[in-house]
CSV table of C-alpha atoms and ligand atoms in Angstrom, one decimal:
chain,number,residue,atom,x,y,z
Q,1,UNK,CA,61.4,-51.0,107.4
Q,2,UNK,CA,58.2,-49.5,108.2
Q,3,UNK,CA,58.1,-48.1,112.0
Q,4,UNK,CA,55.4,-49.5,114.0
Q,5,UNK,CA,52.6,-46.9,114.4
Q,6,UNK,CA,51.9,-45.5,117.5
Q,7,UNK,CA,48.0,-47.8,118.2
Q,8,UNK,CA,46.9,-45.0,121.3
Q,9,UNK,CA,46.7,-41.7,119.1
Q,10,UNK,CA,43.2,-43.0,117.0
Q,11,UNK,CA,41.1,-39.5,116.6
Q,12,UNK,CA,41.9,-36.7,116.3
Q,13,UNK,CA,41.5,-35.8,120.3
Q,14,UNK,CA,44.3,-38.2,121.2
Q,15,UNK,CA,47.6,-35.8,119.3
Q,16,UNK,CA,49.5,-34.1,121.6
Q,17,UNK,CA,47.9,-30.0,122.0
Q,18,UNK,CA,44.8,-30.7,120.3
Q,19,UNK,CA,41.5,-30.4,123.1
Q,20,UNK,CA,37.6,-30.8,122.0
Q,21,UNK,CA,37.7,-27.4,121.4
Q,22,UNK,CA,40.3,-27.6,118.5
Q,23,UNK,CA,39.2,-30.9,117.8
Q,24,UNK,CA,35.7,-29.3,117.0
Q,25,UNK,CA,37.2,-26.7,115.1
Q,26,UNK,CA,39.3,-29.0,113.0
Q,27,UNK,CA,36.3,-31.6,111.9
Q,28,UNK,CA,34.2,-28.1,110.8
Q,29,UNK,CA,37.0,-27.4,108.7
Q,30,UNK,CA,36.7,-31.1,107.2
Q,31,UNK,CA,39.6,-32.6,109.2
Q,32,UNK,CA,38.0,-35.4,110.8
Q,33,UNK,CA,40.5,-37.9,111.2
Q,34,UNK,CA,44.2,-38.3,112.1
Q,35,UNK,CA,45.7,-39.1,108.8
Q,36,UNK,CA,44.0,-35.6,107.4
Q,37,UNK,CA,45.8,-33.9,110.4
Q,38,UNK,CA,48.9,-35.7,108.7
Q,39,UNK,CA,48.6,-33.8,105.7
Q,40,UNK,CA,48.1,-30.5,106.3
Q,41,UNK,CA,50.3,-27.6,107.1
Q,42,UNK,CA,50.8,-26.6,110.2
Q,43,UNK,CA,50.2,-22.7,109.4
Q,44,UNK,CA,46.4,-24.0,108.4
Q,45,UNK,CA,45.8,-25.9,111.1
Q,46,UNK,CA,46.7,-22.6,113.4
Q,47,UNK,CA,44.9,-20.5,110.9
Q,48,UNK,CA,41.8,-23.1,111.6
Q,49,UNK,CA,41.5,-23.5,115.0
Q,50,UNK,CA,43.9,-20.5,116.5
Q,51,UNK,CA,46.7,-23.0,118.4
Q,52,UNK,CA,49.8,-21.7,117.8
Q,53,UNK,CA,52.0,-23.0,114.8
Q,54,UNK,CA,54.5,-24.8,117.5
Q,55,UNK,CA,51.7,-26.5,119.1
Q,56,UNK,CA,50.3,-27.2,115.4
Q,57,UNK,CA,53.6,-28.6,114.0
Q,58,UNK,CA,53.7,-31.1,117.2
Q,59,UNK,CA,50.4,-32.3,116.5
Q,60,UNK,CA,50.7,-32.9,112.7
Q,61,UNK,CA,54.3,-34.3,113.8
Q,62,UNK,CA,52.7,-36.9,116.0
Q,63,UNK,CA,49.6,-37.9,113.4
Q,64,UNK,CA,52.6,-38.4,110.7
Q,65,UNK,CA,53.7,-40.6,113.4
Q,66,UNK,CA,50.5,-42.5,113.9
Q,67,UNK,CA,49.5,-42.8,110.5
Q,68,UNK,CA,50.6,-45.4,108.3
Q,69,UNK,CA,51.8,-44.5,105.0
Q,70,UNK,CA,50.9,-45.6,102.0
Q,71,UNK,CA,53.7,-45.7,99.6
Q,72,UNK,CA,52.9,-45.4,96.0
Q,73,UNK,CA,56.0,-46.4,93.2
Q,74,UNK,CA,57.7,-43.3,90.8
Q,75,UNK,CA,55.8,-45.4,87.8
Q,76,UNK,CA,52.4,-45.8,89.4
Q,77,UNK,CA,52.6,-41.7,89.5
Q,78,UNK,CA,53.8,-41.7,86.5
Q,79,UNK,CA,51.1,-43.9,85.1
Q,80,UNK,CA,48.5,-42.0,86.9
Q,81,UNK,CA,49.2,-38.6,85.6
Q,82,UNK,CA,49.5,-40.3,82.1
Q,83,UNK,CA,45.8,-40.5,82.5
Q,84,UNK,CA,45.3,-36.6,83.3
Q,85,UNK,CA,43.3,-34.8,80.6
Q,86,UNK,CA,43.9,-31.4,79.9
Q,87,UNK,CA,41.4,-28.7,78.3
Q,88,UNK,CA,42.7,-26.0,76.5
Q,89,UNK,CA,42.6,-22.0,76.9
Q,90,UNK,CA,42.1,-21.1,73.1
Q,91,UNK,CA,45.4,-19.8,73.7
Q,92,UNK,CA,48.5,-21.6,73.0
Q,93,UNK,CA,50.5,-19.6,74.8
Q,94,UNK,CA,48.5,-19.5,77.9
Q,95,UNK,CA,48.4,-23.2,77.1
Q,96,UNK,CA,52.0,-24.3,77.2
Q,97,UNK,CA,52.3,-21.5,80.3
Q,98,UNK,CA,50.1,-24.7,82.0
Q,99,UNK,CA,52.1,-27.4,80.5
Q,100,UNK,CA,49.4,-28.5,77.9
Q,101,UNK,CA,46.1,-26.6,79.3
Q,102,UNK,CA,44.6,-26.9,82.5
Q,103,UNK,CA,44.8,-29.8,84.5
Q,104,UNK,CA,42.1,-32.3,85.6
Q,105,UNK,CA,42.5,-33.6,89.2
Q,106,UNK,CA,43.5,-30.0,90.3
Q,107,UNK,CA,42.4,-27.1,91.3
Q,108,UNK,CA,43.4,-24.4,89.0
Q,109,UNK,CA,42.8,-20.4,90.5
Q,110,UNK,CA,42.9,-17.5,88.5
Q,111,UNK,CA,43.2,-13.9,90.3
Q,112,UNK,CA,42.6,-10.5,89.3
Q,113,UNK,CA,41.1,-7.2,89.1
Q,114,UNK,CA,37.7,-6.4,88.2
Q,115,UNK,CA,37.4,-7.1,84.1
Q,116,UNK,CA,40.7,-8.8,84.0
Q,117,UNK,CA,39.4,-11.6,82.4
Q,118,UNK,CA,38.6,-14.5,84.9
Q,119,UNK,CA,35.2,-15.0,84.0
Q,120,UNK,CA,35.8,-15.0,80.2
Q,121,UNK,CA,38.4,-17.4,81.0
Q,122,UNK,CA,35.5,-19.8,83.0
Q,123,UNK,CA,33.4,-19.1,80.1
Q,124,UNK,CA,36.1,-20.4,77.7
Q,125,UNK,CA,36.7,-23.0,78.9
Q,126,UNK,CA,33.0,-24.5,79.7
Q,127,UNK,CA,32.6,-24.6,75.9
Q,128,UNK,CA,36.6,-26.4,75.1
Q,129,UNK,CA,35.8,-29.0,77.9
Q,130,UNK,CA,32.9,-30.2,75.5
Q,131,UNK,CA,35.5,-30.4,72.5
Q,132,UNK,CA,37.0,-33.4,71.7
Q,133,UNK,CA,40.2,-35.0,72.6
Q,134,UNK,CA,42.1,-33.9,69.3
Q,135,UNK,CA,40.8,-30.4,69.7
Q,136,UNK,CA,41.7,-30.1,73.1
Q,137,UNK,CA,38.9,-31.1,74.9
Q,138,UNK,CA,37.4,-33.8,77.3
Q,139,UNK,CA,33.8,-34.4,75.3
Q,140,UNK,CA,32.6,-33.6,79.0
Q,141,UNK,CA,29.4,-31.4,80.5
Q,142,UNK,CA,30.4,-28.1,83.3
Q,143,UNK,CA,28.9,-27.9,87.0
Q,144,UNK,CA,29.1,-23.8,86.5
Q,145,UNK,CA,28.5,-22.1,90.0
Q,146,UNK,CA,27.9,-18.7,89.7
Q,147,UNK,CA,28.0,-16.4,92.8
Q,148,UNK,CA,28.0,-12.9,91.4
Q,149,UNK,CA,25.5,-13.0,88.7
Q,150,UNK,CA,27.8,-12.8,85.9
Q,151,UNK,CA,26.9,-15.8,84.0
Q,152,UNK,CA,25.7,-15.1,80.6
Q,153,UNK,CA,24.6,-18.1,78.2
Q,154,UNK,CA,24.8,-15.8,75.2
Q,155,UNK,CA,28.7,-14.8,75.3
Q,156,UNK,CA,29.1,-19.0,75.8
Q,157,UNK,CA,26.9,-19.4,72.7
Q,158,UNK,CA,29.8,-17.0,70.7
Q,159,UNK,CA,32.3,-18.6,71.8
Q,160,UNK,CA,31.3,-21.9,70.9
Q,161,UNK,CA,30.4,-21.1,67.8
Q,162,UNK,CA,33.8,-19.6,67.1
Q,163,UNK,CA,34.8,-23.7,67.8
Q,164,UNK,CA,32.2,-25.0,65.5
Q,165,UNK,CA,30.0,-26.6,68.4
Q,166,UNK,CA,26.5,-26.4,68.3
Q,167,UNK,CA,25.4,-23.4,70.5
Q,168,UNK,CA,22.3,-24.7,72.5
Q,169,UNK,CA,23.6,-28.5,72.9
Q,170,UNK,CA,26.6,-26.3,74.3
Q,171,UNK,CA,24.5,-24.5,76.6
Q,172,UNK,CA,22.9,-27.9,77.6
Q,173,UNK,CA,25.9,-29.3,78.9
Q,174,UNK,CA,26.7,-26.3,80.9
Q,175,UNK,CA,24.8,-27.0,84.6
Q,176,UNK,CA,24.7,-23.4,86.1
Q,177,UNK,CA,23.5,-23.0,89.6
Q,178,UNK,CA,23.2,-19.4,90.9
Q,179,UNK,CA,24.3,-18.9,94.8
Q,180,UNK,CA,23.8,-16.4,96.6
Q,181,UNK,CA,25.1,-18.0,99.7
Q,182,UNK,CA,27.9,-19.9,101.0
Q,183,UNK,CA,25.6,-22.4,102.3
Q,184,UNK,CA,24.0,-22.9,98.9
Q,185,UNK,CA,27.8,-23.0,97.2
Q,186,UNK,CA,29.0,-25.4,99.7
Q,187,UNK,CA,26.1,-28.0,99.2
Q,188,UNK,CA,25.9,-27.7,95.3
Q,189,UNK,CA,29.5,-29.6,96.0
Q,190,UNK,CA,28.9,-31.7,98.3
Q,191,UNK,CA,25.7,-33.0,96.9
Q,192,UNK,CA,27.2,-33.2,93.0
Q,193,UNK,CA,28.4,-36.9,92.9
Q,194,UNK,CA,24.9,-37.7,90.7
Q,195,UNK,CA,25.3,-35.1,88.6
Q,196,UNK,CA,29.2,-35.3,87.9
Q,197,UNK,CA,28.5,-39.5,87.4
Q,198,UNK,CA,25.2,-38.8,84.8
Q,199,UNK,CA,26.0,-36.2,83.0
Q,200,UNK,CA,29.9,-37.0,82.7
Q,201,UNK,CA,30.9,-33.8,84.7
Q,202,UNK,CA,34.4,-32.9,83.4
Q,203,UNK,CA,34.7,-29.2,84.8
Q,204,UNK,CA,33.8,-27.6,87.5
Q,205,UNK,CA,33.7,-23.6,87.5
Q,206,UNK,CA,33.1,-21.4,90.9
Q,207,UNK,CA,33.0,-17.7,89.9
Q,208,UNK,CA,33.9,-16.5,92.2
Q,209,UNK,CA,35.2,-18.4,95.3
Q,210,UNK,CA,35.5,-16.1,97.9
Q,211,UNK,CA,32.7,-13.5,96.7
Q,212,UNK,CA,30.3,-14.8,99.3
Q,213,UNK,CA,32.5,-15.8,102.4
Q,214,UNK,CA,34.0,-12.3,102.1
Q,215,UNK,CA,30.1,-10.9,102.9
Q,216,UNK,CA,29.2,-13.2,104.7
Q,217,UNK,CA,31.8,-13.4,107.2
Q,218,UNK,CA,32.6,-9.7,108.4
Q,219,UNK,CA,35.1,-8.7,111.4
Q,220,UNK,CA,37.8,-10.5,112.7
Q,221,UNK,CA,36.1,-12.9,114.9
Q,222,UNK,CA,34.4,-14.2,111.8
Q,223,UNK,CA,37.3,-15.1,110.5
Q,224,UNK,CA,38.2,-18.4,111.8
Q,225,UNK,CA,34.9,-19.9,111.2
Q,226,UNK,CA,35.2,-18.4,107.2
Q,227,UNK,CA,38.5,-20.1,107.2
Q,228,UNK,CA,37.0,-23.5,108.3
Q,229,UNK,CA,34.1,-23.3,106.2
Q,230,UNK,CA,36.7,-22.4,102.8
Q,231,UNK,CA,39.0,-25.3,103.7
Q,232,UNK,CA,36.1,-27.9,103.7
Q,233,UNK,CA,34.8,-26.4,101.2
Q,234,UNK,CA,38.2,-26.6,99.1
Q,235,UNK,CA,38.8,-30.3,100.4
Q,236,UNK,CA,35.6,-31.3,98.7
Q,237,UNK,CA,36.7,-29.8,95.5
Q,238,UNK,CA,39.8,-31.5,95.2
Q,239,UNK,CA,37.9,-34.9,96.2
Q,240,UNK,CA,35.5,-34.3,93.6
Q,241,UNK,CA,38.5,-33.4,91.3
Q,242,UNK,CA,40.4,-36.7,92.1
Q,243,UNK,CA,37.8,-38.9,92.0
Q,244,UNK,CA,36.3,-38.0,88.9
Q,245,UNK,CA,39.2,-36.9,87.2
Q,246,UNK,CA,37.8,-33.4,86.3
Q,247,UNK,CA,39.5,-30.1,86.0
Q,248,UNK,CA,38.2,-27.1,89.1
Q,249,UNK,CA,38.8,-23.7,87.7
Q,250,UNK,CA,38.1,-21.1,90.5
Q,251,UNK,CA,38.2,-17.5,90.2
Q,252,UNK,CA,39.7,-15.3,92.9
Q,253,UNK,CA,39.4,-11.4,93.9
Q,254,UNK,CA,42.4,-10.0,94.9
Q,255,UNK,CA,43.2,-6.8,97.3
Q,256,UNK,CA,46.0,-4.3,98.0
Q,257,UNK,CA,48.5,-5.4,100.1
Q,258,UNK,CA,50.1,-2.6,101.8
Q,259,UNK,CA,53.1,-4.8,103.1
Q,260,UNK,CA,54.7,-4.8,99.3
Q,261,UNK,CA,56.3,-1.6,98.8
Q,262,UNK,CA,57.8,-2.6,95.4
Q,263,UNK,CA,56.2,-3.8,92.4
Q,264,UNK,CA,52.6,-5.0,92.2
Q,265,UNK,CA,51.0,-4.9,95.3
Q,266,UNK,CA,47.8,-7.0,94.3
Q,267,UNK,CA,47.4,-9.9,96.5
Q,268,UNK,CA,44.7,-12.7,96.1
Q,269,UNK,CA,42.0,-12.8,99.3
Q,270,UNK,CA,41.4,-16.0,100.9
Q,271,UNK,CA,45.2,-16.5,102.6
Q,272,UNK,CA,46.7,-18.9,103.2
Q,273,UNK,CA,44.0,-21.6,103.2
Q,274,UNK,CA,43.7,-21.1,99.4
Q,275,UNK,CA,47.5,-20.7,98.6
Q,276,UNK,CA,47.5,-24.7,100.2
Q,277,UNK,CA,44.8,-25.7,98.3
Q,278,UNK,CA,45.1,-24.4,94.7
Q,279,UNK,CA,47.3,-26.5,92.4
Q,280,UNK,CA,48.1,-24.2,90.4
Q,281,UNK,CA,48.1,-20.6,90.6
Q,282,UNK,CA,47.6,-17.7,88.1
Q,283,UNK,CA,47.1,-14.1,88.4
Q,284,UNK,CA,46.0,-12.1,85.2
Q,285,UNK,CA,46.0,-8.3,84.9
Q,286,UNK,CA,44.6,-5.6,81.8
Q,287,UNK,CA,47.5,-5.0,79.5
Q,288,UNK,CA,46.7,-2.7,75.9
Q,289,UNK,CA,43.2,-2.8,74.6
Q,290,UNK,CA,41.8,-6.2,74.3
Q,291,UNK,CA,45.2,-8.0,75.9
Q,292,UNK,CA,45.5,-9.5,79.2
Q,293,UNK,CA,48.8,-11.1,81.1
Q,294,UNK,CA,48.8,-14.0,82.7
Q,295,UNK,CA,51.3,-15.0,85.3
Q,296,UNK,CA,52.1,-18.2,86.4
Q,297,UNK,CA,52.4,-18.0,90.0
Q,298,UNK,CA,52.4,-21.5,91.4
Q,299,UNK,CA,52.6,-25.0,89.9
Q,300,UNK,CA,53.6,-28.4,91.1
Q,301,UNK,CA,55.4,-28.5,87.7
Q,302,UNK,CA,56.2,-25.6,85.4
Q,303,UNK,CA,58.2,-22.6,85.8
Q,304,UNK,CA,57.2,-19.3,86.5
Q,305,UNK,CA,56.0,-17.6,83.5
Q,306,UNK,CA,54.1,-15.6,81.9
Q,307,UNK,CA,51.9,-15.1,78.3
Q,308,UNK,CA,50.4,-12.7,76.6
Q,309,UNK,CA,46.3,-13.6,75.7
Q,310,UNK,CA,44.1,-11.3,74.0
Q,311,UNK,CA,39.8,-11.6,75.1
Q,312,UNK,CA,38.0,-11.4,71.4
Q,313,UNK,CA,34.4,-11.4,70.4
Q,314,UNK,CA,35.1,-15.1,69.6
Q,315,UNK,CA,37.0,-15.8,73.6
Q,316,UNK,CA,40.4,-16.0,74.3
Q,317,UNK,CA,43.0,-16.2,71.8
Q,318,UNK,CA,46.6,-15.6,71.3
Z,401,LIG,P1,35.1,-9.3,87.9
Z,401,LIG,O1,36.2,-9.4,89.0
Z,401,LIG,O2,34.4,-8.0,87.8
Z,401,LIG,O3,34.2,-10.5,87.9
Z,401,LIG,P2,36.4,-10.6,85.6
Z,401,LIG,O4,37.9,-10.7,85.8
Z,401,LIG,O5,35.6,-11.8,85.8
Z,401,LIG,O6,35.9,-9.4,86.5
Z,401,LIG,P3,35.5,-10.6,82.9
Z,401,LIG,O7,34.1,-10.4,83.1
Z,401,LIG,O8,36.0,-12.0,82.7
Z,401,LIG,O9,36.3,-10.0,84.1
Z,401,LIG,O10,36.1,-9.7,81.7
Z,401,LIG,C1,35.3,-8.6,81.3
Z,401,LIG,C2,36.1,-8.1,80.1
Z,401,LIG,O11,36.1,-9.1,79.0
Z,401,LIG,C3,35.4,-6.9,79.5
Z,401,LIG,O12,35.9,-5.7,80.1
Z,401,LIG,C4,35.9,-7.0,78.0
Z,401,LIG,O13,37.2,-6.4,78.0
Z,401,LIG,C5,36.0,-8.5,77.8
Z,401,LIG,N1,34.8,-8.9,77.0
Z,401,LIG,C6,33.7,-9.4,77.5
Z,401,LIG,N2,32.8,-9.7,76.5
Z,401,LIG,C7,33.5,-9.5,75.4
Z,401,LIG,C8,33.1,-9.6,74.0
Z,401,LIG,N3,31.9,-10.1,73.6
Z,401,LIG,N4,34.0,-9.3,73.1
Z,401,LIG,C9,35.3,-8.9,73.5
Z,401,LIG,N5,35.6,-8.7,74.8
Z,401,LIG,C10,34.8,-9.0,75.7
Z,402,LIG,MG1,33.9,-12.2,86.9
C-alpha cells in the first residue's frame, strides 16, 4: 500500500536542514523542486550547497518521503529500452565493450590524456549517427559543441568517406557551435529543443565538458558555484537525451591524483557531480603507435572491460 505523503513539505524550503540560503543554491544547481531533491545523492547535494552529508541525507530522506512515487512495471522498462538506438564506434570491440555501441538516452563520457583519442572518437561518431539503422546508425543530424577549437570539418569529411556517405551532406548535418564560455555552452543546451525537433538531432557532442568551467571558475571559493552551474548544466543534457531519445557523448580531461599510490593515477576532473551524472563511463589512454585502450569504467549494465581500438586515417577501427 502506498504511504500517504507527507502534504506540509511542498518546496524545497519546507525539508528538514535546508534554509533559503541552500534552497537558493540548490534551484541554481537546477534542483527546483522536492521530487528532484528525491533523487539525488546526498554527497551532491553537500557538494552543491556545502550542508553537510548528514544534514543532506535527512533532507533527501524526507523529500523521498513527500514525494509520491511513480512506479513503472519490469516490462514497461523493458519495452522502453527496446526502443534505445545505439550508434556504433567503427570498432566492434569498443562496440560490444558498450553492449552494442553507445547508448541514446544517456550520457556517455570519455576521459583521457591530451591526444588520447576523445575528440576522434566525437568525430566518429558524428558521421556513424548519420548511417543507417543496418549500418549502425540513427539516419540522425549532431548538435557538435566545441569548446577548445578542435573541430575540424575536413578529418569528418575522411571519415565519412571511409563509410561511403557523401562528405558535404555529412558536414551539413553536423551543427557545430564554437564556445568560448560556459554561459554560451550552457544556453546552446537549453535553447536546442528547435533544433533537435527540425533537424532530427540524434547526437549531441561537448568537446570538452569541463574545458571552460575549469577557467572560468578558479580558487576554491569558486568552486561551489562551478559545481551548481555543471549539475544544471548535466541535468539538461540528460533531459534533452530522454526526451529525444538521442545519444550525449561528452569528453572529459583528466588530472593526477596524488591519493593513488598504485597503478594509474589519472583521475577525470569534474568530481563527483559528473561521476552521478554520466551513464556510462570510459577512460581511454595511448597504447603502441596508432592504438588506444579503452576502459570501461562505469555502466548501468556491462562489465568492466576493456578493448583495444586503433585511430586510422579513415577513424577508429579495430
Ligand atoms: P585533447 O585532450 O588534446 O583534446 P584528444 O583526446 O581529444 O586530446 P584527439 O584529438 O582525439 O585527442 O586525438 C589526436 C590523435 O588522433 C593524434 O595524436 C593522432 O594520433 C590521431 N589522429 C588525428 N588525425 C588523424 C589522422 N588523420 N590519421 C590518423 N590518426 C589521426
Ligand atoms: Mg580533444
Amino acid at each position: 500500500m502506498a504511504k500517504d505523503k507527507d502534504k506540509s513539505i511542498k518546496d524545497i524550503e519546507d525539508l528538514p536542514g535546508i534554509g533559503s540560503a541552500t534552497a537558493e543554491k540548490l534551484r541554481e544547481a537546477g534542483i527546483d523542486t522536492v521530487e528532484k531533491v528525491a533523487t539525488s545523492s546526498p554527497h551532491d547535494i553537500s557538494d552543491l550547497t556545502g550542508i553537510s552529508v548528514e544534514a543532506a541525507k535527512k533532507a533527501v530522506d524526507a523529500a523521498k518521503q513527500a514525494t509520491t512515487i511513480e512506479y513503472e512495471t519490469g516490462e514497461e522498462a523493458y519495452e522502453k529500452r527496446k526502443s534505445l538506438g545505439r550508434i556504433t564506434t567503427g570498432s566492434k570491440g569498443f562496440d560490444e565493450l558498450l553492449g552494442g555501441g553507445v547508448e541514446t538516452n544517456g550520457i556517455t563520457e570519455v576521459y583521457g590524456r591530451f591526444a588520447s583519442g576523445k575528440t576522434q572518437i566525437g568525430f566518429q561518431l558524428s558521421v556513424n549517427v548519420q548511417l543507417p539503422q543496418e549500418k549502425g546508425g540513427l539516419e540522425g543530424a549532431v548538435l557538435f559543441i566545441d569548446t577548445e577549437g578542435t573541430f575540424r570539418p575536413e578529418r569528418i569529411s575522411a571519415m565519412a568517406k571511409a563509410v561511403g556517405l557523401d562528405p558535404n551532406k555529412v558536414l551539413q548535418n553536423i551543427f557545430a557551435v564554437r564556445a568560448s564560455t560556459t554561459e554560451q555552452q550552457i544556453l546552446t543546451i537549453e535553447r536546442a529543443d528547435k533544433l533537435i525537433v527540425e533537424k532530427n538531432i540524434k547526437l549531441i557532442v561537448v568537446d570538452s565538458l569541463m574545458a571552460l568551467f575549469r577557467s572560468e571558475f578558479v580558487g576554491r571559493g569558486a568552486l561551489g558555484e562551478r559545481q551548481q552551474k555543471l549539475n544544471q548544466h548535466l541535468h539538461k543534457l540528460q533531459s534533452m537525451a530522454d526526451k529525444y531519445n538521442l545519444a550525449v557523448y561528452v569528453t572529459n580531461q583528466v588530472m593526477d591524483n596524488p591519493a593513488i599510490l598504485f597503478g594509474d593515477p589519472t583521475t577525470p576532473v569534474g568530481g563527483n557531480i559528473i561521476a552521478h551524472a554520466a551513464t556510462t563511463r570510459l577512460y581511454i589512454r595511448k597504447g603502441k603507435e596508432d592504438k588506444r585502450i579503452v576502459r570501461l569504467v562505469d555502466s548501468p549494465n556491462m562489465p568492466e572491460g576493456e578493448c583495444v581500438i586503433k585511430i586510422t586515417p579513415e577513424g577508429i577501427r579495430d
